[in-house]
Amino acid sequence: MEKKIIFATGNKDKMQEIREILDGLGAEILSMKEAGISLDIEENGTTFEENALIKAKAVAGMVNEIVLADDSGLEIDYLDKQPGVYSARFMGEDTSYEVKNQELLKRLTGVPKAKRTARFVCAIAAVFPDGEAVVRRETVEGYIGERPEGENGFGYDPIFYVEEYGCSTAALTRQQKNAISHRGKALRAIRRELENRFYQKES
Ligand code: IMP
């Protein structure tokens, strides 16, 4: 029987990216909804790793499959790594990213480029039916630009610039962003963990 992996998210865009990167693993990837699970999980950890584990363990307690969960956000060094684990909740969940991005730019007014360093962070946790858990944390380093640019991506992408391309991650194509992004790297790291584990169990 084909293995099943449940990814603890309700976000459709994330599911598509996850399916692309975990393709060929020989497992069926299901969202929580597809697995018939409805659960409101409080993300009360203080790190991305903790939050990813909280989510994965909560769902793993309800099923007998491999469960993955992620937590991600933006750390701005000049602002003591804010908004960090509060990235989605910064200024309120319902506030538009246009407003959130303008506020962050305002807080960095007059700050030179060298001090505008920032990173996107993504932690992905995997919890196996035997209770074993692994977490992988990956980042993409960059800086907060002087103004928003680009039409792609979401959230803080328009103000997060990468040196390699000299533009914001909202100005990159989906493939370009996936190749360098925190989430792309963390998904590929977790894929290697799953491959090792499947291989060990089968050999
Ligand atoms: P999560 O869905 O709880 O992991 O929330 C992550 C939040 O961090 C999002 O709502 C965005 O505000 C921000 N974020 C995470 N990854 C990205 C990204 O790739 N681009 C832009 N914003 C991101």
Short mmCIF file of C-alpha atoms and ligand atoms in Angstrom, two decimals:
data_model
loop_
_atom_site.label_atom_id
_atom_site.label_comp_id
_atom_site.label_asym_id
_atom_site.label_seq_id
_atom_site.Cartn_x
_atom_site.Cartn_y
_atom_site.Cartn_z
CA MET A 1 0.00 0.00 0.00
CA GLU A 2 1.26 3.46 -0.88
CA LYS A 3 2.53 5.47 2.07
CA LYS A 4 0.54 8.49 3.10
CA ILE A 5 1.95 11.78 4.31
CA ILE A 6 -0.31 14.40 5.84
CA PHE A 7 0.85 17.99 5.68
CA ALA A 8 -0.68 20.02 8.50
CA THR A 9 -1.70 23.12 6.57
CA GLY A 10 -4.87 24.53 5.11
CA ASN A 11 -2.93 26.73 2.67
CA LYS A 12 -3.47 25.71 -1.00
CA ASP A 13 -0.34 27.46 -2.35
CA LYS A 14 1.81 25.68 0.18
CA MET A 15 0.24 22.32 -0.76
CA GLN A 16 1.13 22.82 -4.42
CA GLU A 17 4.74 23.67 -3.60
CA ILE A 18 4.96 20.74 -1.18
CA ARG A 19 3.60 18.34 -3.81
CA GLU A 20 6.10 19.61 -6.39
CA ILE A 21 9.10 19.18 -4.09
CA LEU A 22 8.03 15.82 -2.60
CA ASP A 23 7.05 14.42 -6.01
CA GLY A 24 8.46 10.97 -6.80
CA LEU A 25 8.87 10.02 -3.16
CA GLY A 26 6.36 7.21 -3.59
CA ALA A 27 3.92 8.65 -1.08
CA GLU A 28 0.52 10.24 -1.38
CA ILE A 29 0.56 13.76 0.06
CA LEU A 30 -2.67 14.89 1.72
CA SER A 31 -3.67 18.20 3.24
CA MET A 32 -5.42 18.14 6.62
CA LYS A 33 -8.73 18.69 4.87
CA GLU A 34 -8.09 15.83 2.42
CA ALA A 35 -7.26 13.62 5.41
CA GLY A 36 -10.57 14.63 6.99
CA ILE A 37 -8.94 16.44 9.90
CA SER A 38 -10.19 19.73 11.20
CA LEU A 39 -8.18 21.14 14.05
CA ASP A 40 -7.44 24.63 15.30
CA ILE A 41 -3.92 24.52 16.67
CA GLU A 42 -2.57 27.29 18.86
CA GLU A 43 0.96 28.19 17.75
CA ASN A 44 2.27 29.19 21.15
CA GLY A 45 5.93 28.23 20.73
CA THR A 46 8.72 30.79 20.88
CA THR A 47 10.70 29.40 17.92
CA PHE A 48 9.80 28.27 14.40
CA GLU A 49 10.99 24.75 15.28
CA GLU A 50 8.74 24.58 18.34
CA ASN A 51 5.69 25.75 16.41
CA ALA A 52 6.26 23.28 13.57
CA LEU A 53 6.54 20.46 16.12
CA ILE A 54 3.44 21.59 18.04
CA LYS A 55 1.41 21.46 14.79
CA ALA A 56 2.81 18.14 13.57
CA LYS A 57 2.38 16.43 16.96
CA ALA A 58 -1.19 17.68 17.36
CA VAL A 59 -2.18 16.09 14.03
CA ALA A 60 -0.02 12.99 14.56
CA GLY A 61 -2.02 12.30 17.72
CA MET A 62 -5.09 11.80 15.55
CA VAL A 63 -3.76 9.58 12.74
CA ASN A 64 -1.48 6.64 12.08
CA GLU A 65 0.45 8.26 9.19
CA ILE A 66 3.54 10.41 8.75
CA VAL A 67 2.67 14.02 9.54
CA LEU A 68 4.59 17.09 8.37
CA ALA A 69 4.04 20.69 9.49
CA ASP A 70 5.86 23.94 8.87
CA ASP A 71 6.27 27.32 10.46
CA SER A 72 7.89 30.25 8.76
CA GLY A 73 8.44 33.97 8.99
CA LEU A 74 10.67 36.98 8.52
CA GLU A 75 13.44 38.06 10.91
CA ILE A 76 14.73 41.64 10.58
CA ASP A 77 18.01 42.06 12.48
CA TYR A 78 17.63 45.83 13.11
CA LEU A 79 14.22 45.15 14.74
CA ASP A 80 15.58 42.47 17.09
CA LYS A 81 14.43 39.75 14.68
CA GLN A 82 10.84 40.92 14.55
CA PRO A 83 8.25 40.05 13.29
CA GLY A 84 9.72 36.50 13.66
CA VAL A 85 7.26 33.87 14.85
CA TYR A 86 4.62 36.61 14.85
CA SER A 87 5.00 37.25 11.08
CA ALA A 88 1.42 36.24 10.22
CA ARG A 89 0.01 37.98 13.33
CA PHE A 90 2.11 41.20 13.05
CA MET A 91 -0.31 44.19 13.26
CA GLY A 92 -3.19 41.66 13.26
CA GLU A 93 -3.96 38.71 10.94
CA ASP A 94 -6.46 40.78 8.96
CA THR A 95 -4.15 43.72 8.23
CA SER A 96 -3.05 43.77 4.58
CA TYR A 97 0.57 43.11 3.69
CA GLU A 98 0.68 46.46 1.93
CA VAL A 99 0.15 48.07 5.33
CA LYS A 100 2.46 45.66 7.19
CA ASN A 101 5.24 46.20 4.64
CA GLN A 102 4.87 49.99 4.76
CA GLU A 103 5.10 49.88 8.57
CA LEU A 104 8.31 47.82 8.48
CA LEU A 105 9.81 50.19 5.88
CA LYS A 106 8.90 53.13 8.13
CA ARG A 107 10.64 51.51 11.10
CA LEU A 108 13.79 51.24 8.97
CA THR A 109 13.72 54.83 7.66
CA GLY A 110 17.27 56.18 7.38
CA VAL A 111 18.86 52.82 8.25
CA PRO A 112 21.73 52.06 5.83
CA LYS A 113 21.70 48.90 3.68
CA ALA A 114 24.40 47.18 5.76
CA LYS A 115 22.09 47.27 8.79
CA ARG A 116 18.95 46.19 6.93
CA THR A 117 19.87 42.48 6.93
CA ALA A 118 17.00 40.01 7.25
CA ARG A 119 16.10 36.40 6.56
CA PHE A 120 13.12 34.24 5.83
CA VAL A 121 13.12 31.19 8.10
CA CYS A 122 11.23 27.92 7.63
CA ALA A 123 11.12 24.99 10.03
CA ILE A 124 9.52 21.73 8.94
CA ALA A 125 8.77 18.98 11.41
CA ALA A 126 8.07 15.34 10.57
CA VAL A 127 6.42 13.07 13.11
CA PHE A 128 6.34 9.34 12.36
CA PRO A 129 3.71 6.84 13.54
CA ASP A 130 6.22 5.38 16.05
CA GLY A 131 6.41 8.83 17.69
CA GLU A 132 9.88 9.73 16.41
CA ALA A 133 10.21 13.37 15.32
CA VAL A 134 12.71 15.35 13.24
CA VAL A 135 12.82 19.08 12.52
CA ARG A 136 14.76 20.91 9.78
CA ARG A 137 15.27 24.68 9.80
CA GLU A 138 16.47 26.54 6.71
CA THR A 139 16.86 30.20 5.83
CA VAL A 140 17.33 32.54 2.89
CA GLU A 141 19.44 35.59 3.72
CA GLY A 142 18.65 39.01 2.31
CA TYR A 143 17.91 42.61 3.25
CA ILE A 144 14.93 44.92 3.49
CA GLY A 145 14.87 47.18 0.42
CA GLU A 146 13.96 50.88 0.37
CA ARG A 147 10.60 50.28 -1.30
CA PRO A 148 8.27 47.41 -2.24
CA GLU A 149 8.66 45.87 -5.70
CA GLY A 150 7.43 42.85 -7.68
CA GLU A 151 4.08 41.21 -8.28
CA ASN A 152 4.81 37.56 -7.47
CA GLY A 153 4.90 35.72 -4.17
CA PHE A 154 2.98 36.85 -1.10
CA GLY A 155 3.37 38.37 2.36
CA TYR A 156 6.68 40.13 2.92
CA ASP A 157 8.14 39.20 -0.49
CA PRO A 158 7.89 42.75 -1.95
CA ILE A 159 10.27 44.23 0.67
CA PHE A 160 12.67 41.26 1.02
CA TYR A 161 15.59 41.61 -1.41
CA VAL A 162 18.23 39.02 -2.25
CA GLU A 163 21.78 40.01 -3.17
CA GLU A 164 22.13 37.22 -5.75
CA TYR A 165 19.39 38.71 -7.95
CA GLY A 166 19.49 42.35 -6.73
CA CYS A 167 15.68 42.38 -6.53
CA SER A 168 12.90 41.42 -4.15
CA THR A 169 11.65 37.84 -3.94
CA ALA A 170 8.33 39.17 -5.30
CA ALA A 171 10.20 39.94 -8.55
CA LEU A 172 11.43 36.35 -8.93
CA THR A 173 9.61 33.61 -10.80
CA ARG A 174 8.17 30.79 -8.73
CA GLN A 175 10.96 28.44 -9.85
CA GLN A 176 13.69 30.99 -9.02
CA LYS A 177 12.20 31.54 -5.57
CA ASN A 178 11.70 27.80 -4.86
CA ALA A 179 15.37 27.15 -5.71
CA ILE A 180 16.69 29.56 -3.05
CA SER A 181 13.84 29.92 -0.57
CA HIS A 182 13.74 28.91 3.08
CA ARG A 183 10.68 26.70 2.40
CA GLY A 184 12.18 25.09 -0.72
CA LYS A 185 15.40 24.25 1.16
CA ALA A 186 13.57 22.95 4.26
CA LEU A 187 11.27 20.79 2.10
CA ARG A 188 14.26 19.31 0.26
CA ALA A 189 15.98 18.63 3.62
CA ILE A 190 12.89 16.87 4.97
CA ARG A 191 12.60 14.93 1.70
CA ARG A 192 16.12 13.56 2.32
CA GLU A 193 15.07 12.55 5.87
CA LEU A 194 12.02 10.71 4.50
CA GLU A 195 14.08 9.00 1.78
CA ASN A 196 16.66 7.81 4.34
CA ARG A 197 13.96 6.50 6.59
CA PHE A 198 12.00 4.73 3.83
CA TYR A 199 15.23 3.20 2.55
CA GLN A 200 16.32 1.98 6.02
CA LYS A 201 12.94 0.43 6.72
CA GLU A 202 12.86 -1.35 3.39
CA SER A 203 16.46 -2.69 3.39
P1 IMP B 1 2.86 30.46 8.66
O1 IMP B 1 1.90 30.13 7.58
O2 IMP B 1 2.34 30.36 10.04
O3 IMP B 1 4.17 29.76 8.50
O4 IMP B 1 3.10 32.04 8.53
C1 IMP B 1 4.17 32.51 7.87
C2 IMP B 1 4.08 34.01 7.67
O5 IMP B 1 5.41 34.47 7.45
C3 IMP B 1 3.30 34.36 6.41
O6 IMP B 1 1.98 34.69 6.71
C4 IMP B 1 4.09 35.54 5.88
O7 IMP B 1 3.71 36.69 6.57
C5 IMP B 1 5.51 35.24 6.29
N1 IMP B 1 6.24 34.46 5.25
C6 IMP B 1 6.66 33.18 5.36
N2 IMP B 1 7.25 32.77 4.21
C7 IMP B 1 7.18 33.82 3.38
C8 IMP B 1 7.60 34.00 2.02
O8 IMP B 1 8.14 33.11 1.35
N3 IMP B 1 7.34 35.20 1.49
C9 IMP B 1 6.72 36.20 2.17
N4 IMP B 1 6.30 36.09 3.42
C10 IMP B 1 6.53 34.90 4.04
#
